[in-house]
Coordinates of C-alpha atoms and ligand atoms in Angstrom, one line a residue:
X1 CA 25.7 -45.9 -0.1
X2 CA 26.4 -45.0 -3.7
X3 CA 26.3 -48.6 -4.7
X4 CA 22.7 -49.0 -3.5
X5 CA 21.6 -45.8 -5.1
X6 CA 23.1 -46.6 -8.5
X7 CA 22.6 -50.3 -8.5
X8 CA 24.0 -51.7 -11.8
X9 CA 24.2 -48.2 -13.3
X10 CA 27.7 -46.8 -13.8
X11 CA 27.9 -43.2 -12.5
X12 CA 28.4 -41.8 -16.0
X13 CA 25.3 -43.6 -17.2
X14 CA 23.1 -41.9 -14.6
X15 CA 20.2 -40.1 -16.4
X16 CA 17.6 -38.1 -14.6
X17 CA 15.0 -35.8 -15.9
X18 CA 13.1 -32.7 -14.9
X19 CA 9.8 -32.7 -16.8
X20 CA 7.4 -30.0 -15.8
X21 CA 4.2 -29.0 -17.5
X22 CA 4.5 -25.5 -18.8
X23 CA 1.5 -24.2 -17.0
X24 CA 2.1 -20.6 -16.1
X25 CA 4.5 -20.0 -13.2
X26 CA 7.0 -22.6 -12.0
X27 CA 6.2 -23.6 -8.4
X28 CA 9.0 -23.5 -5.9
X29 CA 8.3 -27.2 -5.2
X30 CA 9.1 -27.9 -8.8
X31 CA 12.3 -25.8 -8.6
X32 CA 13.3 -27.9 -5.6
X33 CA 12.7 -31.1 -7.7
X34 CA 14.7 -29.6 -10.6
X35 CA 17.5 -28.8 -8.2
X36 CA 17.7 -32.2 -6.6
X37 CA 17.7 -33.9 -10.0
X38 CA 20.3 -31.6 -11.4
X39 CA 22.6 -32.0 -8.3
X40 CA 22.2 -35.8 -8.5
X41 CA 23.2 -35.8 -12.2
X42 CA 26.1 -33.5 -11.6
X43 CA 27.3 -35.4 -8.5
X44 CA 27.5 -38.6 -10.4
X45 CA 28.7 -37.1 -13.7
X46 CA 25.5 -38.3 -15.4
X47 CA 23.0 -36.6 -17.7
X48 CA 20.3 -34.1 -16.8
X49 CA 17.5 -34.3 -19.2
X50 CA 14.9 -31.5 -19.5
X51 CA 11.6 -32.5 -21.0
X52 CA 8.5 -30.5 -21.4
X53 CA 5.2 -32.3 -20.7
X54 CA 2.9 -30.2 -22.8
X55 CA 0.2 -32.6 -23.9
X56 CA -2.5 -30.8 -21.9
X57 CA -3.3 -28.5 -24.8
X58 CA -6.0 -26.7 -22.8
X59 CA -3.6 -25.4 -20.3
X60 CA -0.3 -25.2 -22.1
X61 CA 0.7 -22.3 -24.3
X62 CA 3.6 -21.1 -26.2
X63 CA 4.0 -18.3 -23.8
X64 CA 4.3 -20.5 -20.8
X65 CA 6.7 -22.7 -22.7
X66 CA 9.0 -19.7 -23.2
X67 CA 8.5 -18.6 -19.6
X68 CA 9.5 -22.1 -18.4
X69 CA 12.8 -22.0 -20.4
X70 CA 13.5 -18.5 -19.2
X71 CA 13.0 -19.6 -15.6
X72 CA 15.3 -22.5 -15.9
X73 CA 18.0 -20.3 -17.5
X74 CA 17.6 -17.7 -14.8
X75 CA 18.0 -20.4 -12.1
X76 CA 21.2 -21.4 -13.9
X77 CA 20.4 -25.1 -14.6
X78 CA 22.2 -26.3 -17.6
X79 CA 20.5 -29.3 -19.2
X80 CA 22.4 -31.8 -21.3
X81 CA 19.5 -32.8 -23.4
X82 CA 16.2 -31.0 -23.9
X83 CA 14.6 -28.1 -25.8
X84 CA 17.1 -25.9 -27.7
X85 CA 20.1 -28.2 -27.0
X86 CA 18.6 -31.3 -28.5
X87 CA 20.0 -34.8 -27.8
X88 CA 19.8 -38.4 -29.0
X89 CA 16.3 -39.1 -27.7
X90 CA 14.4 -36.0 -28.8
X91 CA 12.2 -34.3 -29.5
X92 CA 12.0 -33.3 -25.8
X93 CA 8.6 -31.6 -26.1
X94 CA 5.8 -34.1 -25.7
X95 CA 3.5 -32.3 -28.0
X96 CA 5.9 -33.2 -30.8
X97 CA 5.8 -36.9 -29.9
X98 CA 2.2 -38.0 -30.5
X99 CA 3.2 -40.5 -33.2
X100 CA 5.6 -42.2 -30.7
X101 CA 2.8 -42.6 -28.1
X102 CA 0.3 -43.9 -30.7
X103 CA 2.8 -46.5 -31.8
X104 CA 3.6 -47.7 -28.3
X105 CA -0.1 -47.7 -27.3
X106 CA -0.7 -50.0 -30.3
X107 CA 2.1 -52.3 -29.3
X108 CA 1.0 -52.5 -25.7
X109 CA -2.4 -53.5 -26.9
X110 CA -1.0 -56.1 -29.3
X111 CA 1.1 -57.5 -26.5
X112 CA -1.9 -57.9 -24.3
X113 CA -0.8 -55.2 -21.8
X114 CA -3.6 -52.9 -22.7
X115 CA -7.2 -53.4 -23.8
X116 CA -10.2 -51.4 -25.0
X117 CA -12.6 -50.4 -22.3
X118 CA -16.1 -49.4 -23.4
X119 CA -17.6 -48.5 -20.1
X120 CA -19.3 -45.1 -19.9
X121 CA -18.7 -42.6 -17.1
X122 CA -22.1 -43.4 -15.7
X123 CA -21.5 -47.1 -15.6
X124 CA -18.1 -46.6 -13.9
X125 CA -19.6 -44.3 -11.3
X126 CA -22.5 -46.7 -10.7
X127 CA -20.1 -49.6 -10.1
X128 CA -17.8 -47.5 -7.9
X129 CA -20.9 -46.6 -5.8
X130 CA -21.9 -50.2 -5.6
X131 CA -18.4 -51.2 -4.4
X132 CA -18.5 -48.5 -1.7
X133 CA -21.9 -49.8 -0.5
X134 CA -20.6 -53.3 -0.3
X135 CA -17.5 -52.2 1.5
X136 CA -15.1 -53.1 -1.4
X137 CA -12.3 -50.9 -2.6
X138 CA -13.7 -48.7 -5.4
X139 CA -11.8 -48.5 -8.6
X140 CA -11.9 -50.0 -12.1
X141 CA -13.1 -53.6 -11.7
X142 CA -11.6 -55.1 -14.9
X143 CA -15.0 -55.2 -16.5
X144 CA -13.7 -55.0 -20.1
X145 CA -10.5 -57.1 -19.6
X146 CA -12.0 -60.1 -21.4
X147 CA -14.9 -59.0 -23.6
X148 CA -16.4 -61.4 -26.1
X149 CA -16.6 -60.5 -29.7
X150 CA -20.3 -60.3 -29.4
X151 CA -20.1 -57.8 -26.5
X152 CA -17.6 -55.7 -28.4
X153 CA -19.8 -55.5 -31.5
X154 CA -22.8 -54.7 -29.3
X155 CA -20.9 -51.8 -27.7
X156 CA -19.8 -50.6 -31.1
X157 CA -23.3 -50.8 -32.4
X158 CA -24.3 -48.5 -29.6
X159 CA -21.7 -46.0 -30.9
X160 CA -19.4 -46.3 -27.9
X161 CA -15.9 -45.1 -28.3
X162 CA -13.4 -47.0 -26.2
X163 CA -10.5 -45.7 -24.1
X164 CA -7.3 -47.8 -23.9
X165 CA -6.7 -49.2 -20.5
X166 CA -3.5 -50.7 -19.0
X167 CA -3.8 -54.2 -17.6
X168 CA -2.1 -54.1 -14.2
X169 CA -0.5 -57.3 -13.1
X170 CA -2.5 -59.0 -10.4
X171 CA 0.1 -58.8 -7.8
X172 CA 1.5 -56.3 -5.3
X173 CA 3.9 -53.8 -6.7
X174 CA 6.9 -53.4 -4.4
X175 CA 9.8 -51.1 -4.9
X176 CA 12.7 -49.6 -2.9
X177 CA 12.2 -45.9 -2.7
X178 CA 15.5 -44.0 -2.5
X179 CA 14.1 -41.7 0.1
X180 CA 11.5 -43.9 1.9
X181 CA 12.7 -47.4 1.7
X182 CA 10.5 -50.3 0.7
X183 CA 7.0 -49.4 -0.4
X184 CA 4.4 -51.9 -1.4
X185 CA 1.0 -51.4 -3.1
X186 CA -1.5 -54.2 -3.0
X187 CA -3.0 -55.1 -6.4
X188 CA -6.4 -54.0 -5.4
X189 CA -5.2 -50.5 -4.7
X190 CA -3.8 -50.1 -8.2
X191 CA -6.6 -50.7 -10.7
X192 CA -6.3 -50.8 -14.4
X193 CA -5.9 -47.2 -15.6
X194 CA -6.6 -45.2 -18.8
X195 CA -3.6 -44.7 -21.1
X196 CA -5.4 -43.1 -24.1
X197 CA -8.7 -41.3 -24.2
X198 CA -11.5 -42.3 -26.6
X199 CA -10.5 -39.4 -28.9
X200 CA -7.0 -40.9 -29.2
X201 CA -5.3 -38.4 -26.8
X202 CA -2.5 -40.0 -24.8
X203 CA -2.5 -39.3 -21.1
X204 CA 0.2 -38.6 -18.5
X205 CA 0.2 -42.2 -17.1
X206 CA 1.3 -43.3 -20.6
X207 CA 3.5 -40.5 -21.9
X208 CA 5.5 -39.9 -18.8
X209 CA 6.8 -43.5 -18.3
X210 CA 7.1 -44.1 -22.0
X211 CA 9.4 -41.1 -22.3
X212 CA 11.3 -42.1 -19.2
X213 CA 11.9 -45.5 -20.8
X214 CA 12.8 -44.2 -24.3
X215 CA 15.1 -41.5 -22.8
X216 CA 16.7 -44.2 -20.7
X217 CA 16.1 -42.4 -17.4
X218 CA 17.7 -44.4 -14.6
X219 CA 16.5 -42.4 -11.6
X220 CA 13.2 -40.6 -11.1
X221 CA 13.3 -38.0 -8.3
X222 CA 10.0 -36.2 -7.9
X223 CA 7.5 -34.9 -5.4
X224 CA 5.7 -37.2 -3.0
X225 CA 2.3 -36.2 -4.6
X226 CA 3.3 -38.6 -7.4
X227 CA 3.9 -41.6 -5.2
X228 CA 0.6 -43.2 -6.0
X229 CA 1.4 -43.2 -9.7
X230 CA 4.7 -45.1 -9.2
X231 CA 3.3 -48.7 -9.0
X232 CA 1.4 -48.1 -12.3
X233 CA 4.5 -46.6 -13.9
X234 CA 6.6 -49.5 -12.8
X235 CA 4.2 -52.0 -14.2
X236 CA 4.2 -50.1 -17.5
X237 CA 8.0 -50.1 -17.5
X238 CA 7.9 -53.8 -17.1
X239 CA 5.4 -54.1 -20.0
X240 CA 7.6 -51.9 -22.2
X241 CA 10.5 -54.3 -21.6
X242 CA 8.4 -57.3 -22.3
X243 CA 7.3 -55.9 -25.7
X244 CA 10.9 -54.9 -26.4
X245 CA 10.4 -51.2 -26.5
X246 CA 12.8 -50.7 -23.6
X247 CA 15.6 -52.7 -22.0
X248 CA 17.9 -52.6 -19.0
X249 CA 17.0 -52.2 -15.3
X250 CA 13.8 -50.4 -14.2
X251 CA 14.3 -46.8 -13.2
X252 CA 14.7 -46.3 -9.5
X253 CA 12.3 -43.8 -7.8
X254 CA 12.9 -41.4 -5.0
X255 CA 10.0 -39.3 -3.7
X256 CA 10.9 -35.9 -2.2
X257 CA 9.0 -34.7 0.8
X258 CA 6.0 -32.3 0.7
X259 CA 6.7 -28.7 1.1
X260 CA 4.5 -27.2 3.7
X261 CA 3.3 -23.6 3.8
X262 CA 1.7 -21.7 6.7
X263 CA -1.0 -23.4 8.7
X264 CA 0.6 -26.8 8.3
X265 CA -0.8 -27.4 4.8
X266 CA 0.9 -28.0 1.5
X267 CA 2.3 -24.9 -0.1
X268 CA -0.3 -24.3 -2.7
X269 CA -0.2 -22.8 -6.1
X270 CA -2.4 -20.0 -4.8
X271 CA 0.2 -18.9 -2.2
X272 CA 2.1 -16.0 -3.8
X273 CA 5.4 -17.1 -2.4
X274 CA 4.9 -20.5 -4.1
X275 CA 5.7 -19.1 -7.5
X276 CA 9.1 -18.5 -8.8
X277 CA 8.1 -15.1 -10.3
X278 CA 7.5 -13.7 -6.8
X279 CA 11.2 -14.4 -6.0
X280 CA 12.5 -12.9 -9.2
X281 CA 10.5 -9.8 -8.8
X282 CA 11.6 -9.3 -5.2
X283 CA 15.2 -9.6 -6.2
X284 CA 16.2 -13.0 -4.7
X285 CA 19.4 -14.2 -6.2
X286 CA 19.0 -17.5 -8.0
X287 CA 21.9 -18.9 -5.9
X288 CA 20.2 -17.6 -2.7
X289 CA 16.9 -19.2 -3.5
X290 CA 18.5 -22.5 -4.6
X291 CA 20.6 -22.5 -1.4
X292 CA 17.4 -22.3 0.6
X293 CA 15.5 -24.8 -1.5
X294 CA 18.3 -27.3 -1.1
X295 CA 17.5 -27.4 2.6
X296 CA 13.9 -28.4 2.0
X297 CA 14.3 -32.1 2.8
X298 CA 18.1 -32.3 2.2
X299 CA 20.9 -31.3 4.6
X300 CA 24.5 -30.5 3.9
X301 CA 25.6 -32.1 7.1
X302 CA 27.3 -30.4 10.1
X303 CA 24.2 -28.1 10.3
X304 CA 25.7 -26.1 7.5
X305 CA 23.1 -23.9 5.8
X306 CA 25.1 -21.7 3.5
X307 CA 26.9 -23.4 0.6
X308 CA 27.4 -22.9 -3.1
X309 CA 25.8 -25.1 -5.8
X310 CA 29.2 -26.6 -6.4
X311 CA 29.5 -27.6 -2.8
X312 CA 26.0 -29.0 -2.9
X313 CA 26.8 -31.0 -6.0
X314 CA 29.9 -32.4 -4.3
X315 CA 28.0 -33.4 -1.2
X316 CA 24.7 -34.4 -2.7
X317 CA 23.4 -37.8 -1.4
X318 CA 19.8 -38.8 -2.1
X319 CA 20.0 -40.9 1.0
X320 CA 20.2 -37.8 3.1
X321 CA 16.8 -36.6 1.9
X322 CA 14.4 -36.7 4.8
X323 CA 11.0 -38.2 4.0
X324 CA 9.2 -35.9 6.5
X325 CA 7.4 -32.9 5.2
X326 CA 9.6 -29.8 4.9
X327 CA 8.5 -26.5 6.3
X328 CA 8.8 -23.6 4.0
X329 CA 9.9 -20.4 5.6
X330 CA 10.2 -17.2 3.6
X331 CA 12.0 -15.4 6.3
X332 CA 14.7 -17.9 6.4
X333 CA 14.9 -17.8 2.6
X334 CA 15.4 -14.1 2.8
X335 CA 18.0 -14.4 5.5
X336 CA 20.0 -16.9 3.4
X337 CA 19.6 -14.7 0.4
X338 CA 21.0 -11.8 2.4
X339 CA 24.1 -13.7 3.3
X340 CA 24.6 -14.7 -0.3
X341 CA 24.1 -11.1 -1.4
X342 CA 26.7 -9.8 1.1
X343 CA 29.1 -12.3 -0.2
X344 CA 29.0 -11.0 -3.8
X345 CA 31.4 -8.3 -5.0
X346 CA 29.7 -5.0 -5.3
X347 CA 30.2 -4.6 -9.0
X348 CA 28.2 -7.8 -9.4
X349 CA 25.5 -6.5 -7.1
X350 CA 25.3 -3.2 -9.0
X351 CA 24.8 -5.1 -12.2
X352 CA 22.0 -7.2 -10.7
X353 CA 20.3 -4.0 -9.3
X354 CA 19.8 -2.5 -12.7
X355 CA 16.6 -4.4 -13.6
X356 CA 15.1 -3.6 -10.3
X357 CA 15.9 0.1 -10.5
X358 CA 14.8 0.1 -14.1
X359 CA 11.4 -1.6 -13.2
X360 CA 10.9 1.2 -10.7
X361 CA 11.6 3.8 -13.4
X362 CA 14.8 5.1 -11.7
X363 CA 17.2 4.0 -14.3
X364 CA 17.1 3.1 -18.0
X365 CA 17.7 -0.6 -18.7
X366 CA 21.0 0.4 -20.2
X367 CA 22.4 3.0 -17.9
X368 CA 24.9 5.5 -19.3
X369 CA 28.4 6.0 -18.0
X370 CA 27.5 8.6 -15.4
X371 CA 24.6 6.5 -14.1
X372 CA 26.8 3.5 -13.8
X373 CA 29.4 5.4 -11.9
X374 CA 26.8 6.6 -9.4
X375 CA 25.3 3.1 -9.0
X376 CA 28.7 1.5 -8.5
X377 CA 29.6 4.0 -5.9
X378 CA 26.2 3.7 -4.1
X379 CA 26.0 -0.1 -4.1
X380 CA 28.4 -0.6 -1.2
X381 CA 26.2 1.6 0.9
X382 CA 23.2 -0.7 0.7
X383 CA 24.7 -4.1 0.1
X384 CA 25.1 -4.8 3.8
X385 CA 21.6 -3.6 4.5
X386 CA 19.4 -5.7 2.1
X387 CA 18.3 -9.2 2.0
X388 CA 16.7 -8.9 -1.5
X389 CA 17.7 -6.7 -4.3
X390 CA 14.4 -4.8 -4.6
X391 CA 15.1 -3.2 -1.2
X392 CA 17.7 -1.1 -2.9
X393 CA 14.9 0.7 -4.8
X394 CA 13.6 2.5 -1.7
X395 CA 17.1 3.0 -0.3
X396 CA 18.8 4.4 -3.4
X397 CA 15.9 6.0 -5.2
X398 CA 16.8 9.5 -3.9
X399 CA 20.0 9.4 -5.9
X400 CA 18.3 8.8 -9.2
X401 CA 15.5 11.3 -9.1
X402 CA 15.4 15.1 -9.4
X403 CA 13.5 15.6 -6.2
X404 CA 12.9 12.8 -3.7
X405 CA 9.3 12.2 -2.8
X406 CA 8.6 12.5 0.9
X407 CA 7.8 9.2 2.6
X408 CA 4.0 9.1 3.4
X409 CA 4.9 8.1 6.9
X410 CA 3.8 11.1 9.0
X411 CA 6.9 10.8 11.2
X412 CA 9.0 11.7 8.2
X413 CA 7.0 14.9 7.5
X414 CA 7.2 15.7 11.3
X415 CA 10.9 16.0 11.0
X416 CA 10.5 18.9 8.6
X417 CA 8.3 20.9 10.9
X418 CA 9.0 24.4 12.3
X419 CA 11.5 23.0 14.8
X420 CA 13.7 22.0 12.0
X421 CA 14.2 25.5 10.6
X422 CA 17.5 26.3 12.5
X423 CA 18.9 22.8 11.8
X424 CA 18.2 22.9 8.1
X425 CA 19.3 26.5 7.7
X426 CA 22.6 25.9 9.5
X427 CA 23.2 22.6 7.6
X428 CA 22.6 24.4 4.2
X429 CA 24.9 27.3 5.2
X430 CA 27.6 25.0 6.4
X431 CA 27.6 22.8 3.4
X432 CA 27.5 25.8 1.0
X433 CA 30.8 27.0 2.4
X434 CA 32.5 23.6 2.6
X435 CA 35.8 23.4 0.8
X436 CA 36.0 19.8 -0.1
X437 CA 32.9 17.8 -1.0
X438 CA 33.7 14.4 0.5
X439 CA 32.3 12.2 3.2
X440 CA 34.8 13.0 6.0
X441 CA 34.6 16.7 5.6
X442 CA 30.9 16.7 5.2
X443 CA 30.6 14.8 8.4
X444 CA 33.0 16.9 10.3
X445 CA 31.4 20.1 9.2
X446 CA 27.9 19.0 10.1
X447 CA 28.9 17.6 13.5
X448 CA 30.7 20.8 14.2
X449 CA 27.8 23.1 13.2
X450 CA 24.8 21.1 14.4
X451 CA 26.0 19.0 17.4
X452 CA 28.6 21.4 18.8
X453 CA 27.3 24.7 17.4
X454 CA 23.5 24.2 17.9
X455 CA 23.9 21.8 20.8
X456 CA 21.6 19.2 19.2
X457 CA 21.7 15.5 19.9
X458 CA 23.0 13.7 16.8
X459 CA 19.6 12.2 16.2
X460 CA 17.9 15.6 16.2
X461 CA 20.7 17.1 14.2
X462 CA 20.7 14.6 11.3
X463 CA 17.1 13.4 11.2
X464 CA 15.8 16.5 9.4
X465 CA 18.8 16.5 7.1
X466 CA 18.2 12.9 6.2
X467 CA 14.6 13.4 5.4
X468 CA 15.3 16.6 3.5
X469 CA 17.8 14.9 1.2
X470 CA 16.5 11.3 0.9
X471 CA 12.8 11.8 1.7
X472 CA 13.0 9.0 4.3
X473 CA 13.9 8.5 7.9
X474 CA 15.9 5.4 7.1
X475 CA 18.5 5.7 4.4
X476 CA 22.0 4.5 3.6
X477 CA 24.7 6.2 5.7
X478 CA 24.0 9.9 5.6
X479 CA 27.4 11.5 4.9
X480 CA 28.2 9.0 2.2
X481 CA 24.8 9.7 0.7
X482 CA 25.4 13.4 0.6
X483 CA 28.8 12.9 -0.9
X484 CA 27.3 10.8 -3.7
X485 CA 24.4 13.2 -4.3
X486 CA 26.8 16.1 -4.8
X487 CA 26.7 19.6 -3.4
X488 CA 24.3 21.2 -5.8
X489 CA 21.6 18.6 -5.4
X490 CA 22.1 18.4 -1.7
X491 CA 21.7 22.2 -1.3
X492 CA 18.7 22.3 -3.5
X493 CA 17.0 19.7 -1.3
X494 CA 18.0 21.4 1.9
X495 CA 16.7 24.7 0.7
X496 CA 13.4 23.2 -0.4
X497 CA 13.0 21.5 3.0
X498 CA 13.8 24.7 4.7
X499 CA 11.0 26.5 2.8
X500 CA 8.7 23.8 3.7
X501 CA 9.7 23.9 7.4
X502 CA 9.3 27.7 7.5
X503 CA 5.8 27.4 6.0
X504 CA 4.7 24.6 8.4
Ligands
LIG601 N1 4.8 -33.3 -15.7 C1 4.6 -33.9 -14.5 C2 4.4 -32.8 -13.4 O1 4.9 -31.7 -13.6 C3 5.9 -34.7 -14.2 C4 5.7 -35.6 -13.0 C5 6.9 -36.5 -12.9 O2 8.0 -36.0 -12.5 O3 6.8 -37.7 -13.1 O4 3.8 -33.1 -12.4
LIG602 ZN1 -14.6 -51.1 -19.2

């Protein structure tokens, strides 16, 4: 298979790119695109280029540019060429390359591959409407392809400012998609298109393929939504070769399947779970999220769903990408994240918990020795019980506050009603007299006093103690929690709960 994917390109010469526009949050569909490109480059030992397509000044900002770089770093993608690392074909930020585009636009025009179009929006719309009425395919009709000098000076006299249009070849564009196989676009479905606005601003249809050509991109893996631009881009790549701006084989394209959200529609920018920030805030691990995203269209084989990035890189084969839409499933993403989380060593988990506990105001961003020790000891109690890191905030919060706040769930308060008085009083008394403050002795003493002594079922014995100490009906294992909390704080909480129960 590798031969047909690479064609004449030697593995080490493989060059792919990830080239998002820095418009706010990265979409998980884009992250999937980045992942597949990165895995493809690493699999073949080629080059992963990161380029920022920021020529849409109205939407792009310095802030989103910084956020984009931060996101890529968080995900762990290392790029071989791109912002901050540089490379031989830079700059890698399109807003720094306007002179390049202006030069190439001029060459395309001089070479007869592009021409000035003076049509106004109204005229274009009118002719589109006319085509519709006559049952013809609407689209630019080539009106300005061969204007006479008289027509041009007439238009100029009217003060019209021309756009620059690409002259599509009058033949079908056929290519072999790496995911979908042969695809053909009839000439009439790919009309001449605008490369440069009347004000001189170069557009995506120009700058994207021009940079792919100048940066010697060999393979373009991107979302299916861009499929319709591929015949135009291929024609432009051919033109760039004809005018000598580029050389070598045309890039090969592979279009990755749509990512579907709920209700069988594309996962949209408006869905909160479409944005990378949502995953970061909830405490997904980058490796967990990427493991899940790898399954959106690709499969490891053998139904295997859990794998490391290294394993993915070793196994990655673009021919195993399925062209059918992929269903996005947050639950499954969480489940996979949970598996990855449980596989980490607890020291590592503790480190990753800090930002989440800090965001909740439970720990400073730089915990001191004592706080670290407590966190390290507490992490194993929750590691098995979470699928995302932020769940630890609720579970471990009681350890990092002076007084736990009582869960608003009325069932929690109900456990601290008058019935709980003997339980809480006995528990407090027992623990006050306990010799050794450690899990096993705490458990033995409480079982002895509450279950054997008061004849309570374990659930009734320990429920009030749990709520008294953690504020919640669900917590990490109780006796370990008490051991970590320490005798003084445990007794203080039991006493406070007892007063509350007596007053209830
Ligand atoms: N900047 C374009 C986007 O984010 C890149 C499209 C492409 O990969 O060609 O949609
Ligand atoms: Zn025109």
